[in-house]
PDB file of C-alpha atoms in Angstrom:
ATOM      1  CA  UNK A   1     -21.608  17.448  11.874  1.00 48.00           C
ATOM      2  CA  UNK A   2     -22.082  14.082  13.310  1.00 64.00           C
ATOM      3  CA  UNK A   3     -24.064  12.609  10.404  1.00 80.00           C
ATOM      4  CA  UNK A   4     -21.881  13.668   7.472  1.00 92.00           C
ATOM      5  CA  UNK A   5     -18.056  13.915   6.888  1.00 94.00           C
ATOM      6  CA  UNK A   6     -17.241  17.014   8.972  1.00 93.00           C
ATOM      7  CA  UNK A   7     -16.322  20.305   7.423  1.00 95.00           C
ATOM      8  CA  UNK A   8     -17.283  19.069   3.948  1.00 97.00           C
ATOM      9  CA  UNK A   9     -19.660  20.679   1.385  1.00 97.00           C
ATOM     10  CA  UNK A  10     -21.851  17.627   1.912  1.00 95.00           C
ATOM     11  CA  UNK A  11     -22.093  18.461   5.584  1.00 95.00           C
ATOM     12  CA  UNK A  12     -22.874  22.083   5.150  1.00 96.00           C
ATOM     13  CA  UNK A  13     -25.638  21.260   2.512  1.00 95.00           C
ATOM     14  CA  UNK A  14     -27.117  18.819   4.975  1.00 92.00           C
ATOM     15  CA  UNK A  15     -27.115  21.339   7.804  1.00 91.00           C
ATOM     16  CA  UNK A  16     -28.736  23.924   5.647  1.00 94.00           C
ATOM     17  CA  UNK A  17     -31.456  21.526   4.513  1.00 92.00           C
ATOM     18  CA  UNK A  18     -32.116  20.508   8.310  1.00 89.00           C
ATOM     19  CA  UNK A  19     -32.988  24.224   8.867  1.00 89.00           C
ATOM     20  CA  UNK A  20     -30.023  25.170  11.006  1.00 89.00           C
ATOM     21  CA  UNK A  21     -29.999  29.024  11.740  1.00 90.00           C
ATOM     22  CA  UNK A  22     -26.232  29.235  11.320  1.00 94.00           C
ATOM     23  CA  UNK A  23     -23.618  26.892   9.885  1.00 95.00           C
ATOM     24  CA  UNK A  24     -20.290  26.724  11.759  1.00 95.00           C
ATOM     25  CA  UNK A  25     -16.983  25.951   9.995  1.00 96.00           C
ATOM     26  CA  UNK A  26     -13.354  25.972  10.819  1.00 96.00           C
ATOM     27  CA  UNK A  27     -10.570  27.840   8.842  1.00 98.00           C
ATOM     28  CA  UNK A  28      -6.871  27.112   8.551  1.00 97.00           C
ATOM     29  CA  UNK A  29      -4.346  28.579   6.146  1.00 98.00           C
ATOM     30  CA  UNK A  30      -2.558  26.266   3.683  1.00 98.00           C
ATOM     31  CA  UNK A  31       1.048  26.596   2.896  1.00 98.00           C
ATOM     32  CA  UNK A  32       0.232  28.859   0.002  1.00 97.00           C
ATOM     33  CA  UNK A  33      -2.286  31.083   1.909  1.00 97.00           C
ATOM     34  CA  UNK A  34      -5.679  29.429   0.951  1.00 97.00           C
ATOM     35  CA  UNK A  35      -8.384  29.483   3.541  1.00 98.00           C
ATOM     36  CA  UNK A  36      -8.967  25.819   4.056  1.00 98.00           C
ATOM     37  CA  UNK A  37     -12.074  24.409   5.836  1.00 98.00           C
ATOM     38  CA  UNK A  38     -11.011  21.847   8.406  1.00 97.00           C
ATOM     39  CA  UNK A  39     -11.235  21.540  12.140  1.00 95.00           C
ATOM     40  CA  UNK A  40      -7.744  20.272  13.114  1.00 97.00           C
ATOM     41  CA  UNK A  41      -4.452  21.679  12.346  1.00 97.00           C
ATOM     42  CA  UNK A  42      -3.414  18.390  10.914  1.00 98.00           C
ATOM     43  CA  UNK A  43      -5.274  16.390   8.282  1.00 98.00           C
ATOM     44  CA  UNK A  44      -4.721  12.994   9.838  1.00 98.00           C
ATOM     45  CA  UNK A  45      -8.106  12.469  11.688  1.00 97.00           C
ATOM     46  CA  UNK A  46     -10.515  13.580   8.986  1.00 96.00           C
ATOM     47  CA  UNK A  47      -8.745  12.638   5.761  1.00 98.00           C
ATOM     48  CA  UNK A  48      -6.716   9.764   4.193  1.00 97.00           C
ATOM     49  CA  UNK A  49      -3.559  11.963   4.455  1.00 98.00           C
ATOM     50  CA  UNK A  50      -1.050  12.876   7.047  1.00 98.00           C
ATOM     51  CA  UNK A  51       0.668  16.082   8.109  1.00 98.00           C
ATOM     52  CA  UNK A  52      -0.069  19.800   9.005  1.00 98.00           C
ATOM     53  CA  UNK A  53      -2.274  21.976   6.811  1.00 98.00           C
ATOM     54  CA  UNK A  54       0.291  24.698   7.123  1.00 97.00           C
ATOM     55  CA  UNK A  55       2.865  22.432   5.501  1.00 98.00           C
ATOM     56  CA  UNK A  56       0.670  21.541   2.480  1.00 98.00           C
ATOM     57  CA  UNK A  57      -0.302  23.459  -0.598  1.00 98.00           C
ATOM     58  CA  UNK A  58      -3.940  23.731  -1.664  1.00 98.00           C
ATOM     59  CA  UNK A  59      -3.312  21.403  -4.556  1.00 98.00           C
ATOM     60  CA  UNK A  60      -1.905  18.834  -2.191  1.00 98.00           C
ATOM     61  CA  UNK A  61      -4.848  19.146   0.134  1.00 98.00           C
ATOM     62  CA  UNK A  62      -7.176  18.779  -2.863  1.00 96.00           C
ATOM     63  CA  UNK A  63      -5.826  15.244  -3.350  1.00 97.00           C
ATOM     64  CA  UNK A  64      -7.095  14.065   0.016  1.00 98.00           C
ATOM     65  CA  UNK A  65     -10.335  12.159   0.720  1.00 98.00           C
ATOM     66  CA  UNK A  66     -12.157  13.933   3.421  1.00 97.00           C
ATOM     67  CA  UNK A  67     -14.661  11.091   3.723  1.00 95.00           C
ATOM     68  CA  UNK A  68     -17.032   9.442   1.376  1.00 94.00           C
ATOM     69  CA  UNK A  69     -15.177  10.884  -1.641  1.00 95.00           C
ATOM     70  CA  UNK A  70     -15.522  14.478  -0.469  1.00 97.00           C
ATOM     71  CA  UNK A  71     -12.477  16.711  -0.924  1.00 96.00           C
ATOM     72  CA  UNK A  72     -11.267  19.424   1.467  1.00 97.00           C
ATOM     73  CA  UNK A  73     -12.997  22.582   0.679  1.00 98.00           C
ATOM     74  CA  UNK A  74     -11.916  26.215   0.689  1.00 98.00           C
ATOM     75  CA  UNK A  75     -14.021  28.903   2.394  1.00 98.00           C
ATOM     76  CA  UNK A  76     -15.320  30.505  -0.851  1.00 98.00           C
ATOM     77  CA  UNK A  77     -16.722  27.207  -2.031  1.00 97.00           C
ATOM     78  CA  UNK A  78     -18.779  26.937   1.027  1.00 98.00           C
ATOM     79  CA  UNK A  79     -20.088  30.456   0.476  1.00 98.00           C
ATOM     80  CA  UNK A  80     -21.214  29.437  -2.952  1.00 97.00           C
ATOM     81  CA  UNK A  81     -22.675  26.008  -1.943  1.00 97.00           C
ATOM     82  CA  UNK A  82     -25.069  27.312   0.722  1.00 97.00           C
ATOM     83  CA  UNK A  83     -27.023  30.469   1.398  1.00 96.00           C
ATOM     84  CA  UNK A  84     -27.333  30.236   5.231  1.00 96.00           C
ATOM     85  CA  UNK A  85     -25.462  32.607   7.568  1.00 97.00           C
ATOM     86  CA  UNK A  86     -22.145  31.151   8.518  1.00 97.00           C
ATOM     87  CA  UNK A  87     -19.880  31.295  11.610  1.00 97.00           C
ATOM     88  CA  UNK A  88     -16.253  31.081  10.678  1.00 98.00           C
ATOM     89  CA  UNK A  89     -13.928  29.946  13.387  1.00 98.00           C
ATOM     90  CA  UNK A  90     -10.303  31.268  12.982  1.00 98.00           C
ATOM     91  CA  UNK A  91      -7.360  29.792  14.622  1.00 93.00           C
ATOM     92  CA  UNK A  92      -4.954  32.739  14.619  1.00 94.00           C
ATOM     93  CA  UNK A  93      -4.270  36.259  13.510  1.00 96.00           C
ATOM     94  CA  UNK A  94      -2.874  35.240  10.109  1.00 96.00           C
ATOM     95  CA  UNK A  95      -6.249  33.546   9.271  1.00 97.00           C
ATOM     96  CA  UNK A  96      -8.036  36.631  10.595  1.00 98.00           C
ATOM     97  CA  UNK A  97      -6.338  38.752   8.105  1.00 98.00           C
ATOM     98  CA  UNK A  98      -6.892  36.285   5.206  1.00 98.00           C
ATOM     99  CA  UNK A  99     -10.670  36.084   6.094  1.00 98.00           C
ATOM    100  CA  UNK A 100     -10.874  39.893   6.285  1.00 98.00           C
ATOM    101  CA  UNK A 101      -9.672  40.196   2.760  1.00 98.00           C
ATOM    102  CA  UNK A 102     -12.486  37.803   1.603  1.00 98.00           C
ATOM    103  CA  UNK A 103     -15.116  39.515   3.691  1.00 98.00           C
ATOM    104  CA  UNK A 104     -14.285  42.934   2.204  1.00 98.00           C
ATOM    105  CA  UNK A 105     -14.228  41.618  -1.292  1.00 98.00           C
ATOM    106  CA  UNK A 106     -17.417  39.748  -1.090  1.00 98.00           C
ATOM    107  CA  UNK A 107     -19.195  42.145   1.265  1.00 98.00           C
ATOM    108  CA  UNK A 108     -19.906  39.508   3.830  1.00 98.00           C
ATOM    109  CA  UNK A 109     -20.279  41.451   7.117  1.00 97.00           C
ATOM    110  CA  UNK A 110     -23.992  40.765   7.271  1.00 96.00           C
ATOM    111  CA  UNK A 111     -23.731  36.998   6.489  1.00 97.00           C
ATOM    112  CA  UNK A 112     -20.523  35.723   8.281  1.00 98.00           C
ATOM    113  CA  UNK A 113     -19.955  35.815  11.996  1.00 98.00           C
ATOM    114  CA  UNK A 114     -16.334  35.179  13.143  1.00 98.00           C
ATOM    115  CA  UNK A 115     -15.279  33.139  16.243  1.00 98.00           C
ATOM    116  CA  UNK A 116     -12.084  32.104  17.903  1.00 98.00           C
ATOM    117  CA  UNK A 117     -10.589  30.573  21.022  1.00 97.00           C
ATOM    118  CA  UNK A 118      -7.989  33.366  20.728  1.00 97.00           C
ATOM    119  CA  UNK A 119      -8.554  36.755  22.085  1.00 98.00           C
ATOM    120  CA  UNK A 120      -6.052  38.348  19.739  1.00 98.00           C
ATOM    121  CA  UNK A 121      -7.647  36.771  16.628  1.00 98.00           C
ATOM    122  CA  UNK A 122     -11.081  38.162  17.692  1.00 98.00           C
ATOM    123  CA  UNK A 123      -9.654  41.538  18.268  1.00 98.00           C
ATOM    124  CA  UNK A 124      -7.811  41.552  14.904  1.00 98.00           C
ATOM    125  CA  UNK A 125     -10.827  40.628  12.846  1.00 98.00           C
ATOM    126  CA  UNK A 126     -12.989  43.177  14.741  1.00 97.00           C
ATOM    127  CA  UNK A 127     -10.289  45.763  13.822  1.00 97.00           C
ATOM    128  CA  UNK A 128     -10.074  44.810  10.137  1.00 98.00           C
ATOM    129  CA  UNK A 129     -13.790  44.356   9.456  1.00 98.00           C
ATOM    130  CA  UNK A 130     -15.849  47.056  11.288  1.00 97.00           C
ATOM    131  CA  UNK A 131     -19.185  45.882  12.127  1.00 96.00           C
ATOM    132  CA  UNK A 132     -18.389  42.112  12.003  1.00 98.00           C
ATOM    133  CA  UNK A 133     -20.118  40.114  14.612  1.00 98.00           C
ATOM    134  CA  UNK A 134     -17.556  38.204  16.781  1.00 98.00           C
ATOM    135  CA  UNK A 135     -17.608  35.451  19.334  1.00 98.00           C
ATOM    136  CA  UNK A 136     -14.954  34.419  21.797  1.00 98.00           C
ATOM    137  CA  UNK A 137     -14.970  30.707  22.424  1.00 98.00           C
ATOM    138  CA  UNK A 138     -14.061  29.201  25.826  1.00 97.00           C
ATOM    139  CA  UNK A 139     -13.445  25.614  26.764  1.00 95.00           C
ATOM    140  CA  UNK A 140     -11.339  25.677  29.913  1.00 92.00           C
ATOM    141  CA  UNK A 141     -12.318  29.214  30.820  1.00 94.00           C
ATOM    142  CA  UNK A 142     -12.276  31.152  34.067  1.00 93.00           C
ATOM    143  CA  UNK A 143     -14.401  33.862  35.708  1.00 89.00           C
ATOM    144  CA  UNK A 144     -12.558  36.435  33.593  1.00 96.00           C
ATOM    145  CA  UNK A 145     -14.052  35.204  30.304  1.00 97.00           C
ATOM    146  CA  UNK A 146     -16.735  38.083  30.222  1.00 98.00           C
ATOM    147  CA  UNK A 147     -13.947  40.667  30.779  1.00 98.00           C
ATOM    148  CA  UNK A 148     -11.823  39.023  28.064  1.00 98.00           C
ATOM    149  CA  UNK A 149     -14.678  39.100  25.553  1.00 98.00           C
ATOM    150  CA  UNK A 150     -15.365  42.739  26.135  1.00 97.00           C
ATOM    151  CA  UNK A 151     -11.717  43.551  25.807  1.00 97.00           C
ATOM    152  CA  UNK A 152     -11.392  41.741  22.466  1.00 97.00           C
ATOM    153  CA  UNK A 153     -14.585  43.481  21.173  1.00 96.00           C
ATOM    154  CA  UNK A 154     -16.698  40.241  21.077  1.00 98.00           C
ATOM    155  CA  UNK A 155     -20.432  40.522  21.088  1.00 97.00           C
ATOM    156  CA  UNK A 156     -20.889  36.783  22.036  1.00 98.00           C
ATOM    157  CA  UNK A 157     -19.182  34.025  24.122  1.00 98.00           C
ATOM    158  CA  UNK A 158     -19.529  30.485  23.189  1.00 98.00           C
ATOM    159  CA  UNK A 159     -18.791  28.264  26.221  1.00 98.00           C
ATOM    160  CA  UNK A 160     -18.360  24.609  26.970  1.00 97.00           C
ATOM    161  CA  UNK A 161     -21.533  23.527  28.572  1.00 96.00           C
ATOM    162  CA  UNK A 162     -19.556  21.208  30.962  1.00 94.00           C
ATOM    163  CA  UNK A 163     -18.267  24.321  32.857  1.00 94.00           C
ATOM    164  CA  UNK A 164     -21.074  26.632  32.069  1.00 96.00           C
ATOM    165  CA  UNK A 165     -23.036  27.963  35.127  1.00 96.00           C
ATOM    166  CA  UNK A 166     -25.971  30.349  35.482  1.00 96.00           C
ATOM    167  CA  UNK A 167     -23.782  32.853  37.266  1.00 97.00           C
ATOM    168  CA  UNK A 168     -21.596  33.128  34.154  1.00 97.00           C
ATOM    169  CA  UNK A 169     -24.632  33.315  31.888  1.00 97.00           C
ATOM    170  CA  UNK A 170     -26.068  36.129  34.157  1.00 97.00           C
ATOM    171  CA  UNK A 171     -22.650  37.979  34.251  1.00 97.00           C
ATOM    172  CA  UNK A 172     -22.458  37.815  30.446  1.00 98.00           C
ATOM    173  CA  UNK A 173     -25.948  39.185  30.006  1.00 98.00           C
ATOM    174  CA  UNK A 174     -25.296  41.885  32.497  1.00 98.00           C
ATOM    175  CA  UNK A 175     -22.359  42.991  30.409  1.00 98.00           C
ATOM    176  CA  UNK A 176     -24.398  43.063  27.174  1.00 98.00           C
ATOM    177  CA  UNK A 177     -22.994  39.668  25.748  1.00 98.00           C
ATOM    178  CA  UNK A 178     -24.896  36.818  24.324  1.00 98.00           C
ATOM    179  CA  UNK A 179     -24.111  33.356  25.399  1.00 98.00           C
ATOM    180  CA  UNK A 180     -23.886  30.236  23.187  1.00 97.00           C
ATOM    181  CA  UNK A 181     -23.512  26.809  24.730  1.00 96.00           C
ATOM    182  CA  UNK A 182     -21.630  24.026  23.028  1.00 95.00           C
ATOM    183  CA  UNK A 183     -21.848  21.097  22.226  1.00 94.00           C
ATOM    184  CA  UNK A 184     -25.538  20.208  22.703  1.00 93.00           C
ATOM    185  CA  UNK A 185     -25.872  16.551  21.264  1.00 91.00           C
ATOM    186  CA  UNK A 186     -28.303  15.008  23.713  1.00 90.00           C
ATOM    187  CA  UNK A 187     -31.706  15.729  25.256  1.00 87.00           C
ATOM    188  CA  UNK A 188     -30.005  16.239  28.656  1.00 90.00           C
ATOM    189  CA  UNK A 189     -27.707  18.769  27.041  1.00 92.00           C
ATOM    190  CA  UNK A 190     -30.702  20.516  25.426  1.00 90.00           C
ATOM    191  CA  UNK A 191     -32.602  20.671  28.837  1.00 90.00           C
ATOM    192  CA  UNK A 192     -29.353  22.069  30.575  1.00 93.00           C
ATOM    193  CA  UNK A 193     -29.016  24.944  28.101  1.00 92.00           C
ATOM    194  CA  UNK A 194     -32.591  25.812  28.181  1.00 91.00           C
ATOM    195  CA  UNK A 195     -32.538  25.905  32.003  1.00 94.00           C
ATOM    196  CA  UNK A 196     -29.495  28.193  31.850  1.00 95.00           C
ATOM    197  CA  UNK A 197     -31.336  30.557  29.432  1.00 95.00           C
ATOM    198  CA  UNK A 198     -28.478  30.832  26.946  1.00 96.00           C
ATOM    199  CA  UNK A 199     -29.108  32.608  23.761  1.00 96.00           C
ATOM    200  CA  UNK A 200     -28.235  29.726  21.467  1.00 93.00           C
ATOM    201  CA  UNK A 201     -26.351  26.407  21.107  1.00 92.00           C
ATOM    202  CA  UNK A 202     -24.171  24.471  18.808  1.00 93.00           C
ATOM    203  CA  UNK A 203     -24.805  20.771  17.827  1.00 90.00           C
ATOM    204  CA  UNK A 204     -23.298  18.154  15.635  1.00 87.00           C
ATOM    205  CA  UNK A 205     -26.779  16.538  15.068  1.00 84.00           C
ATOM    206  CA  UNK A 206     -29.337  18.785  13.323  1.00 79.00           C
ATOM    207  CA  UNK A 207     -32.181  16.451  14.260  1.00 77.00           C
ATOM    208  CA  UNK A 208     -31.864  17.612  17.966  1.00 76.00           C
ATOM    209  CA  UNK A 209     -33.055  21.039  16.933  1.00 65.00           C
ATOM    210  CA  UNK A 210     -36.619  21.659  18.523  1.00 53.00           C
ATOM    211  CA  UNK A 211     -36.638  25.250  19.498  1.00 48.00           C
ATOM    212  CA  UNK A 212     -34.140  28.215  19.910  1.00 49.00           C
ATOM    213  CA  UNK A 213     -31.106  29.066  17.772  1.00 56.00           C
ATOM    214  CA  UNK A 214     -28.792  26.471  16.713  1.00 55.00           C
ATOM    215  CA  UNK A 215     -25.598  26.017  14.703  1.00 61.00           C
ATOM    216  CA  UNK A 216     -24.239  22.907  13.076  1.00 51.00           C
TER     217      UNK A 216
END
């Protein structure tokens, strides 16, 4: 979210009010196993603290300022703060297992999609939560990204638009996969993803949304 402190309850509420179809968030495990909502593995960039999330307890993370007085949220707080569909990005297999527990307990299969850069994390959540919608994310991906997604059980691939080609989009569609382009933050980006006929796009700026399916 480019207009509010990222991965905070404030940013998610703003995205929902802006009419985003899906709200994306990032999950890490704290030292004591809490599903913490933050993009980076370290707290340095987005809070007034320093260090790795994995080395801090939830209580310690709660003491940090995540921007404009916001605190670091946990996943279930976001579930309670907004009603929109969510896309939860997981960083590893351990996070997949923790997320699976919450999804089963709160019956979230219909509301929460799960994404990851890591094939094994996608495969693990698909195994643990039958019927969950999954997305394999690619930044520096190759021509094998479609085969990788199918092997991991993903239904969608979310690909860096700087490398995205019409050939890749057509290959994915031929394999029955949806394609999401990221990150679409300018009108030039928007024109590109429309020309490539992707199925959706992610953005940091809700105001760029005009048509199509977007996440923030």
